[in-house]
Amino acid sequence: MAGKTIAEKILSAKSGQDARAGDIVVASLDLTYSHDGNRPLAMELLESMGTAKVWDPAKYILFLDHHPSPNAVSAAAHTKLRAFARAQGVQLYEMGDGISHVVLPERGHIAPGDLAIGSDSHSCTGGALAAFTTGVGSTDMAAAMATGQLWMRVPETILVRCTGILPRGVGAKDLALAIAGHIGADGANYAAIEFAGPTIDALSMDGRFTLTNLAIEMGAKAGLIGTDAVTEAWLDGRLKRPWSHLNADPDAVYAQIVDIDAATLTPRIALPHNVDKVVAIEDLVRTKVHQVVIGTCNAARSSDLAEAARILEGKHIAPGVRLIVTPSSRDTMVASMQSGVLATLVQAGAVIATPGCSGCAGGCHFAVPDVGENIVSTANRNFKGRLGNAESFIYLASPATAAASALTGWITDPREYAA
Amino acid sequence: MNIAGRAHCFGDDINTDYIIASKYKTASLDPRDLTRHLMEDIDPGFGQRVRPGDILVAGKNFGCGSSREGAPLVIKAAGIGVVVAPSFARIFFRNAINIGLPVFICDTAGISTGDDLAFDLEAGTGRNLATGATIQAAPLPKVMINIVRDGGLAAHIRKHKTFQLA
């Protein structure tokens, strides 16, 4: 019998059967989580499943991350979610605590081998800890809240093998965009992606989360990275329960293998309005920048903010440019305050926003651009109208490219500025 | 169940932000209030033009992007009878089945805006009345057929207390 991929191992363990790609299983969930951003709220559908109670209050977590600056409708949703959390005895992360996909691993809610679902498409982020984490809609979530289970098709896996060490000024986001450009917006639809190889081994956990976060933009159900010493060091002090290392078997069967040479990679930009419309920065025509966003669940962790600060230290952003920095969690914000990174960014002209989804989607009522404006963002989506104005243009980039672009007012190759 | 209506064609990779823009997510809690904004950023006025019974035809990877169930809910509230595309993003596909919006995986290359189409949802077959071409949908997994037959996921769970795979 052939070996198993990470996805097959986890779904075998959680379904209690020998799960192979293509099988349909009912799997038991270790964690479920929802946020305030989608309607209907999953909690509003729970009773339609024939029960008033979450199956296990310790395994459902709520996040008020999508509307850190609520309007009247989202304020009412917040009240409803807080009341639900109290009544059900489930944990709720408040406004300003940060984005679910960042907070969950940071606060030790996700262990290697876990099966988790979130009612948000970027729930694939947790896969950097070799956990099968995936996004669902509100009705699937409500069914999971009622039963503790979900039906799933065991996905085929695409192995993305990365060799070579990323050059100076080129980071995990550039690698992620290069892979998205290669695989395409639906190249991994219904599949899982495993990221592996020496490049990944050398990446920090922050960089690994940036990579797995982008898996959904390739259509993937999960983006997975096996565990190693980097995982172990990062989990130390965060995860309070026992866990075991988890990697694919050497003879696991992959649907496709994609080889990426990271050593020759240059900074990458995703052009408006598709995440897979990726170009090398040296091939980009001179492009004026009006607004820069360093934020979202893709690339606004401590090391991302620190990288931007290294480029902006002692300097000031170009006149006429707005720089919005949204630390992705409260822990990120505190660490960046203590290290002086936030002070450097503010002195350089940045506006600091509430940890959460501000600066990602127009529904957050924040950082909405004007007609005709160009935005450089460390986000994961550049869809037309994503920031609330269909007549603006979003370019996705690394934190280093974002910072260098804020400095000059043009989309700028950060390698000229990287320390 | 039979559905007949006029085709409205869209391209590849239509994401959930295009189906219903993020800025409207908190504009109203009733999907019926949002139907006039359907596809607004890529086809202004579509939400006013679309008629109950019309059929939404798209290219590959329809519904990519966010997990928002508002996307299939607003399409359903607009009265669209079925969405047909050669492939769907997986979260959208699950959501559509769960809330009872019919979806058909089939080749859409020969369909043009304005063509009259007819579908037999139960049989998974259809016909382009403008060209005479027949349309065959890819079969759904049994669990999805069970969910559709029960009238959506909520009714399915109420009935079985779990997912019926067989």
XYZ file of N, CA, C and O in Angstrom, chain A residues 39 64 130 183 283 303 336 364:
32
model
N -22.873 37.012 6.245
C -24.295 36.833 6.554
C -24.804 35.679 5.706
O -24.457 35.610 4.546
N -14.359 38.652 16.385
C -14.890 39.912 15.865
C -13.723 40.597 15.144
O -13.127 41.542 15.659
N 0.942 21.896 9.784
C 0.574 20.517 9.434
C -0.770 20.118 10.041
O -1.000 18.979 10.433
N 0.577 28.099 -10.660
C -0.531 27.139 -10.536
C -1.832 27.715 -11.099
O -2.635 26.984 -11.685
N 9.749 43.560 -14.657
C 8.976 43.631 -15.902
C 7.796 44.593 -15.795
O 7.011 44.731 -16.747
N 7.379 39.818 11.842
C 8.556 39.923 10.980
C 8.252 40.705 9.708
O 9.139 41.331 9.126
N 5.432 44.467 18.195
C 5.961 45.511 17.321
C 6.089 46.856 18.038
O 6.885 47.704 17.650
N -15.012 46.361 5.502
C -14.447 46.817 6.783
C -14.591 48.331 6.933
O -14.247 48.888 7.974
